[in-house]
XYZ file of C-alpha atoms in Angstrom:
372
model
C -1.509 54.812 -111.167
C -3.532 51.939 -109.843
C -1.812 49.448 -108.081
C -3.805 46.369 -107.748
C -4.144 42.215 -108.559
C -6.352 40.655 -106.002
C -8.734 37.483 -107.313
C -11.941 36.223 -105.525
C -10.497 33.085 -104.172
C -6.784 32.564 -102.327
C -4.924 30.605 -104.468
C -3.950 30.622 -107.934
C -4.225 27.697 -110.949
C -0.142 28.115 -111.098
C 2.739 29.089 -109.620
C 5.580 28.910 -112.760
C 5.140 32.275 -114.769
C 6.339 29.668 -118.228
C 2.405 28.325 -117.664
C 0.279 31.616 -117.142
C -0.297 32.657 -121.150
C -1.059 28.417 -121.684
C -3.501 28.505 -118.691
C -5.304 31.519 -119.907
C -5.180 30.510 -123.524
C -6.858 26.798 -122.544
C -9.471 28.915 -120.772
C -10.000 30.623 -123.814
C -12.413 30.067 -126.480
C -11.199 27.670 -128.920
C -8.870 28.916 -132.069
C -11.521 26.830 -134.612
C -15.171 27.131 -133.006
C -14.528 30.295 -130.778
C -16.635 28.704 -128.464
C -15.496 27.598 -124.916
C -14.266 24.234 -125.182
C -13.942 22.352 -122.251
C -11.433 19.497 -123.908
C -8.571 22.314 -123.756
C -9.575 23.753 -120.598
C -9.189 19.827 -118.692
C -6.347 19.275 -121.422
C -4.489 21.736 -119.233
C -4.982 20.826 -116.135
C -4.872 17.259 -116.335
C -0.858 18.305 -117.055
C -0.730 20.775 -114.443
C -2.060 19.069 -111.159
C -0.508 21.399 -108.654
C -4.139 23.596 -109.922
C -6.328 21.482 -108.214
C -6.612 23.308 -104.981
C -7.892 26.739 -107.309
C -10.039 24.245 -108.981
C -11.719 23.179 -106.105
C -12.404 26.848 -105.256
C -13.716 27.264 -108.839
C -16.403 25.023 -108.657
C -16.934 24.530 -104.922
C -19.776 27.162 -103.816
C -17.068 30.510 -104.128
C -16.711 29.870 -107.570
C -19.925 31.829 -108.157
C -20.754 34.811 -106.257
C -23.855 36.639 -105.874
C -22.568 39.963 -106.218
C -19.267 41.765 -106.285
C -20.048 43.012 -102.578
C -20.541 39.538 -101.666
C -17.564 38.086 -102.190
C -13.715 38.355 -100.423
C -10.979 39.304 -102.262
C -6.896 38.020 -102.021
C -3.341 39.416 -103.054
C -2.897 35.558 -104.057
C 1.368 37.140 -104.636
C 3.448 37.414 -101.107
C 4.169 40.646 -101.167
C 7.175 42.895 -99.260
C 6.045 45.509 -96.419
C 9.478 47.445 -95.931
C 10.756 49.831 -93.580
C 13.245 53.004 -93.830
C 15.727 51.071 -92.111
C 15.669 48.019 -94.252
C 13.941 45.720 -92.005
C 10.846 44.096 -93.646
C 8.928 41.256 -93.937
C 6.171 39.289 -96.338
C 2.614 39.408 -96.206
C -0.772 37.757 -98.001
C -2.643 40.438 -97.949
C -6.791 39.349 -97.482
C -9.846 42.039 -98.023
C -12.965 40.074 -96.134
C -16.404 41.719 -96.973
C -18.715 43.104 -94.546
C -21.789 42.280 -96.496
C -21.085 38.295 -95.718
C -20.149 35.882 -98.672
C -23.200 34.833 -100.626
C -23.217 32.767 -103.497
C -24.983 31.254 -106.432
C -25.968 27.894 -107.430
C -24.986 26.499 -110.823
C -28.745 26.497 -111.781
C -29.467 29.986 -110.153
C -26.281 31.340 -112.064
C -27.277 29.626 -115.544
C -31.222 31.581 -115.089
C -29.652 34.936 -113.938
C -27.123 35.027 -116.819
C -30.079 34.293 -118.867
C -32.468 37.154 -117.685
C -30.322 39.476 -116.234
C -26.528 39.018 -117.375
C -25.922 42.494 -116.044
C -26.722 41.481 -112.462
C -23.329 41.882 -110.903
C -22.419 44.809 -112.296
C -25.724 47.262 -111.776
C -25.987 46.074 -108.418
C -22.396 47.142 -107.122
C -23.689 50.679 -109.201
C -27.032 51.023 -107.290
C -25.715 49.996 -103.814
C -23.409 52.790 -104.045
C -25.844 55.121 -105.617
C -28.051 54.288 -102.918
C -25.946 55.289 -100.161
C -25.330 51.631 -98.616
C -21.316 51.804 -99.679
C -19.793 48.298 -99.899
C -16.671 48.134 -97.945
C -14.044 44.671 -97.066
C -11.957 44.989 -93.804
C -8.259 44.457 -94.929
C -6.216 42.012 -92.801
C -2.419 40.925 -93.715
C -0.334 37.627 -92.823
C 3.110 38.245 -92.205
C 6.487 36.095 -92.019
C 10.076 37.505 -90.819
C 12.640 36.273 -93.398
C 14.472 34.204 -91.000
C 11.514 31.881 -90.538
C 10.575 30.822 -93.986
C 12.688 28.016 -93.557
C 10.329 26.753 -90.754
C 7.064 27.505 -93.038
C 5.524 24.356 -93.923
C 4.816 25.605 -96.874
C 6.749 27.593 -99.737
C 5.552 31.045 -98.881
C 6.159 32.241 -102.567
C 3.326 29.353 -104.393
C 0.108 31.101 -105.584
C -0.820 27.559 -105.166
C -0.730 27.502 -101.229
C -2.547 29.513 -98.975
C -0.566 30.276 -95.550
C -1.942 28.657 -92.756
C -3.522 31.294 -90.265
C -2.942 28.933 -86.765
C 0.659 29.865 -87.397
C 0.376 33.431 -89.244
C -2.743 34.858 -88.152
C -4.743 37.606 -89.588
C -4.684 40.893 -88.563
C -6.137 43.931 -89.057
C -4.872 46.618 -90.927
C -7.626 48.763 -92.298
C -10.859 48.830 -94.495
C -11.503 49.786 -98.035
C -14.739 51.224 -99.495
C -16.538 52.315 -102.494
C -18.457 54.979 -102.224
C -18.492 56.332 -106.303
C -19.703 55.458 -108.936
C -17.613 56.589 -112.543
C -18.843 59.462 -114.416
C -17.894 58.087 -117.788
C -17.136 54.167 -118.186
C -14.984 54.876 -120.960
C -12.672 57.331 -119.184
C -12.331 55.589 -115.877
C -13.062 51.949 -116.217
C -12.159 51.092 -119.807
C -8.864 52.931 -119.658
C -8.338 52.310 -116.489
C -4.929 49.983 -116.436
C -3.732 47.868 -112.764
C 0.149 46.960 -112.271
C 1.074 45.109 -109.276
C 4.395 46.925 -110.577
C 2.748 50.363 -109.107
C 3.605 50.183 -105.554
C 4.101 52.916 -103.191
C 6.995 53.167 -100.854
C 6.806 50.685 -97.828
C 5.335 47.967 -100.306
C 7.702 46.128 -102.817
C 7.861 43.028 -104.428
C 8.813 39.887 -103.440
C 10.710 36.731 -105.144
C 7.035 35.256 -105.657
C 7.782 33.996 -109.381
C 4.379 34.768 -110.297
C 4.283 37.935 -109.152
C 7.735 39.140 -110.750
C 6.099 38.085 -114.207
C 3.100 40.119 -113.078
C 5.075 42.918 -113.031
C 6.021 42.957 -116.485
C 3.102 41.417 -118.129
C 0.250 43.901 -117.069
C 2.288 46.814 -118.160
C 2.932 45.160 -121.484
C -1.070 44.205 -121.528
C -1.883 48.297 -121.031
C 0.545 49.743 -123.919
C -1.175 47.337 -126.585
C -4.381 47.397 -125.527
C -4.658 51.396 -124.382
C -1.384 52.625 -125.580
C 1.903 53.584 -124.738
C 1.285 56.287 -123.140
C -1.879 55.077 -121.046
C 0.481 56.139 -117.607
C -0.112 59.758 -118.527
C -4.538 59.354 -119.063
C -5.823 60.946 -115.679
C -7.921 57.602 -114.865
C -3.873 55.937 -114.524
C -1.810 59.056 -114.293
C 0.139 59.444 -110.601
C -1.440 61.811 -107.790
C 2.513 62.468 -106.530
C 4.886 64.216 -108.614
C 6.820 61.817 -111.193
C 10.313 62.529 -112.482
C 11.562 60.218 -115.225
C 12.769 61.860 -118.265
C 13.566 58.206 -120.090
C 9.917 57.137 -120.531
C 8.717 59.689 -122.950
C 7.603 60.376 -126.444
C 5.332 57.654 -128.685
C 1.888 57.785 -130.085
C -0.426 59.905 -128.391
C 1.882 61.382 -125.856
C -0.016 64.742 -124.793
C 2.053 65.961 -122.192
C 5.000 68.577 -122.031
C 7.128 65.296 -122.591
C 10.331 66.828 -120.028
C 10.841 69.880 -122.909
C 14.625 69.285 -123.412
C 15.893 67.484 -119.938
C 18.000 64.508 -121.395
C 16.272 61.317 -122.087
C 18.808 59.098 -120.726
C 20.950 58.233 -117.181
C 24.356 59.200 -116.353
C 23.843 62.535 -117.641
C 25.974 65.237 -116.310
C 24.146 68.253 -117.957
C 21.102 67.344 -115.536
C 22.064 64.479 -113.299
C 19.495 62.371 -111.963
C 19.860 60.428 -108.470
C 17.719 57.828 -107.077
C 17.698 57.751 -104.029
C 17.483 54.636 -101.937
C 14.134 54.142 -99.563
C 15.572 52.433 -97.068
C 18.506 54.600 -95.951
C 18.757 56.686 -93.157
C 16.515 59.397 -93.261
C 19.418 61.454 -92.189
C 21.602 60.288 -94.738
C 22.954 61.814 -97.810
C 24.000 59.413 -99.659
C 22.089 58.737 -102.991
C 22.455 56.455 -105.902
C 24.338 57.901 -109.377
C 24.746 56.520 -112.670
C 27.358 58.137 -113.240
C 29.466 57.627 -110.309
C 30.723 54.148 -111.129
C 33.614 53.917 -108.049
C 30.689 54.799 -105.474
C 28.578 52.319 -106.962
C 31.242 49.601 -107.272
C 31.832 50.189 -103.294
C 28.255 50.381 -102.597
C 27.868 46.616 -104.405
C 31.031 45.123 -102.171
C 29.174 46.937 -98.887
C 25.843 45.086 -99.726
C 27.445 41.548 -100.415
C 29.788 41.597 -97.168
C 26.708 42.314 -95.047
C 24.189 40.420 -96.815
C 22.002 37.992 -95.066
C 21.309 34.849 -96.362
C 18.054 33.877 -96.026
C 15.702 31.741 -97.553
C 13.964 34.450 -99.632
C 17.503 34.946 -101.237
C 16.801 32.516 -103.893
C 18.398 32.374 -107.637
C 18.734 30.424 -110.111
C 21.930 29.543 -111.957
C 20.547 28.750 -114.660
C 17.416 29.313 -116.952
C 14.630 26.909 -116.353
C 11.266 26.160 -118.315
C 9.403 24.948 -115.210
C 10.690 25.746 -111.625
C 8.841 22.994 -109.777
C 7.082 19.603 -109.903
C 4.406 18.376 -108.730
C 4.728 16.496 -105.080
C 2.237 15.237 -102.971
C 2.442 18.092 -100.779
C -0.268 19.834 -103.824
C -2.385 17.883 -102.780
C -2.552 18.091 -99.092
C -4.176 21.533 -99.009
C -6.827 20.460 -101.831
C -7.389 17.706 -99.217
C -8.083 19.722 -96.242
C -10.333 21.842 -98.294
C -12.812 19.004 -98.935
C -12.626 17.349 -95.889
C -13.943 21.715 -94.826
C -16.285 21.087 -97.689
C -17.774 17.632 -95.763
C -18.629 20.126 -92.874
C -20.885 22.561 -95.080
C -24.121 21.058 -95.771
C -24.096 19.590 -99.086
C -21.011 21.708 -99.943
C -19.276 18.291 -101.425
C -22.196 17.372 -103.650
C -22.612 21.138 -105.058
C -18.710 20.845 -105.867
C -19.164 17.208 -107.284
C -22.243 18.312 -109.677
C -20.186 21.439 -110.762
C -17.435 19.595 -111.744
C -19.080 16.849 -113.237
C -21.663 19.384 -115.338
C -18.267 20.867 -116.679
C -16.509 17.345 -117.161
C -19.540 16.206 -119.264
C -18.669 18.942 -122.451
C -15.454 17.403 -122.386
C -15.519 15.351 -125.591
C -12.132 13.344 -126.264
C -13.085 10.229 -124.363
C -9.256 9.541 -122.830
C -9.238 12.962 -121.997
C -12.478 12.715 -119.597
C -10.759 9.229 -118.313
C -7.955 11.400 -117.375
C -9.962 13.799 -115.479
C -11.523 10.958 -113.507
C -7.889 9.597 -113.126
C -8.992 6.138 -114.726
């Protein structure tokens, strides 16, 4: 199963899960015209100004890349790296290309989508094929739990990017792709990415967005592949997978766990999960239906919790979990005064905007955009 949400810029449009199906929908074509319609898009985000720092990545000279090797990619979510013993701490994780970052202008963009719309994607097909494999050198940021108070930033905002003079990059390996699919169909179409998929040493962290992430993709897959699209081999798990309460529904083509019971605290076959981040030499394990052990277990964990800033809950439900401060804006800031340093970087982002801003046609609506 593919375990993967990484975007072409560092920073997300939002960080309150409540706005992700409004964003996308505004970025949508429109419900009457089906055509893109650039009153909802700025109707959006002239209500949601903690976007403006992705915005500024969208049309500064990122927002259009000249190939899929070209470009970097980001985990945008803080994510969890664990340890067996229960230590851990968060990371960004950051894939930089080794082919540079090369880019588009809006007018070379607008004649290549023109004559050649499939540019992007036959070129990432005939580098491979060629034998000159694309690859990105992966680095991570990290943070120890007991510092995030000190971050000057909330490390859990898709909004932020962490500042690397005080968590650094570092090098932890390099990705490559060296094959091309077979059949489309079979390994891209159906293909289905969870950031819920993780493998043991990576888990997820209180990052709002990414906790909605978790449940939204795998929703996404069952309606648009099916409810079984784990068990396709373009998805299906490379390790051995034991659990005997996801099973049956349409198109279900495996043994389906014969006549194991289909739910937990069975006694006829009991199940045990056991925890990760024990001690190897441990025994102990996790069972449903051993309620005193797991009564104990929960009285063990909340006399020697540690209370740290990532131990964050809320009381009670919220629609939004943050406003808007003037601290969105100092990173969108510092971004353009970068932009001032690139050679006509801040007129390129200026004419992008504007080119977009002029298809806006509700006149207060523009006004707002301009902040008038």
């Amino acid at each position: 199963m593919r375990n993967s949400h990484a975007t072409g810029q560092p920073v997300f449009f939002v960080r309150d899960p409540v706005k992700f199906p409004s964003l996308n929908r505004s970025h949508k074509p429109h419900p009457g015209t089906s055509s893109p319609s650039a009153d909802m898009f700025w109707d959006f985000h002239t209500n949601n100004h903690e976007s403006i720092h992705a915005l500024m990545f969208l049309f500064g000279d990122r927002g259009l890349p000249s190939s899929l090797r070209h470009v970097n990619a980001y985990s945008g979510n803080t994510y969890k790296f664990a340890k067996a013993n229960g230590t851990y701490c968060y990371v960004r994780i950051h894939l930089i290309s080794n082919q540079g970052v090369h880019y588009f202008t809006n007018a070379e963009g607008a004649q290549i989508a023109g004559t050649d719309p499939d540019r992007h994607l036959l070129d990432l097909q005939e580098a491979i094929r060629s034998g000159d494999f694309p690859s990105w050198d992966v680095y991570v940021q990290s943070i120890y739990p007991d510092q995030i108070s000190k971050a000057p930033i909330d490390i859990f905002d898709m909004t932020k990017v962490w500042p690397k003079g005080l968590y650094p990059l570092r090098k932890a390996g390099r990705v490559q792709l060296n094959r091309n699919p077979v059949n489309w169909f079979s390994e891209i179409e159906q293909a289905a990415f969870s950031p819920s998929n993780m493998v043991p040493g990576i888990e997820p962290s209180p990052d709002p967005m990414l906790q909605a992430r978790m449940f939204a993709y795998p929703d996404a897959a069952r309606y648009r592949v099916g409810v079984n699209y784990q068990f396709l081999p373009t998805n299906a798990a490379r390790s051995d997978v034991y659990c005997p309460i996801e099973r049956d529904g349409f198109m279900n083509f495996t043994p389906n766990y014969g006549t194991d019971p289909n739910y937990i605290g069975t006694r006829l076959k009991p199940v045990k999960f056991s925890s990760k981040h024990q001690d190897p030499d441990s025994s102990a394990v996790w069972q449903e239906s051993s309620n005193q052990g797991l009564d104990k277990a929960r009285l063990q964990n909340k006399s020697t919790e540690t209370k740290t800033a990532d131990h964050v809950q809320f009381s009670t439900p919220v629609a939004v979990a943050s406003k808007v401060e003037d601290k969105d804006f100092e990173q969108a800031t510092a971004l353009w005064h970068i932009m001032g340093k690139q050679e006509g970087a801040q007129s390129r982002f200026v004419d992008n905007l504007s080119a977009h801003v002029s298809g806006v046609e509700t006149k207060w609506l523009r006004q707002d955009v301009y902040g008038e």
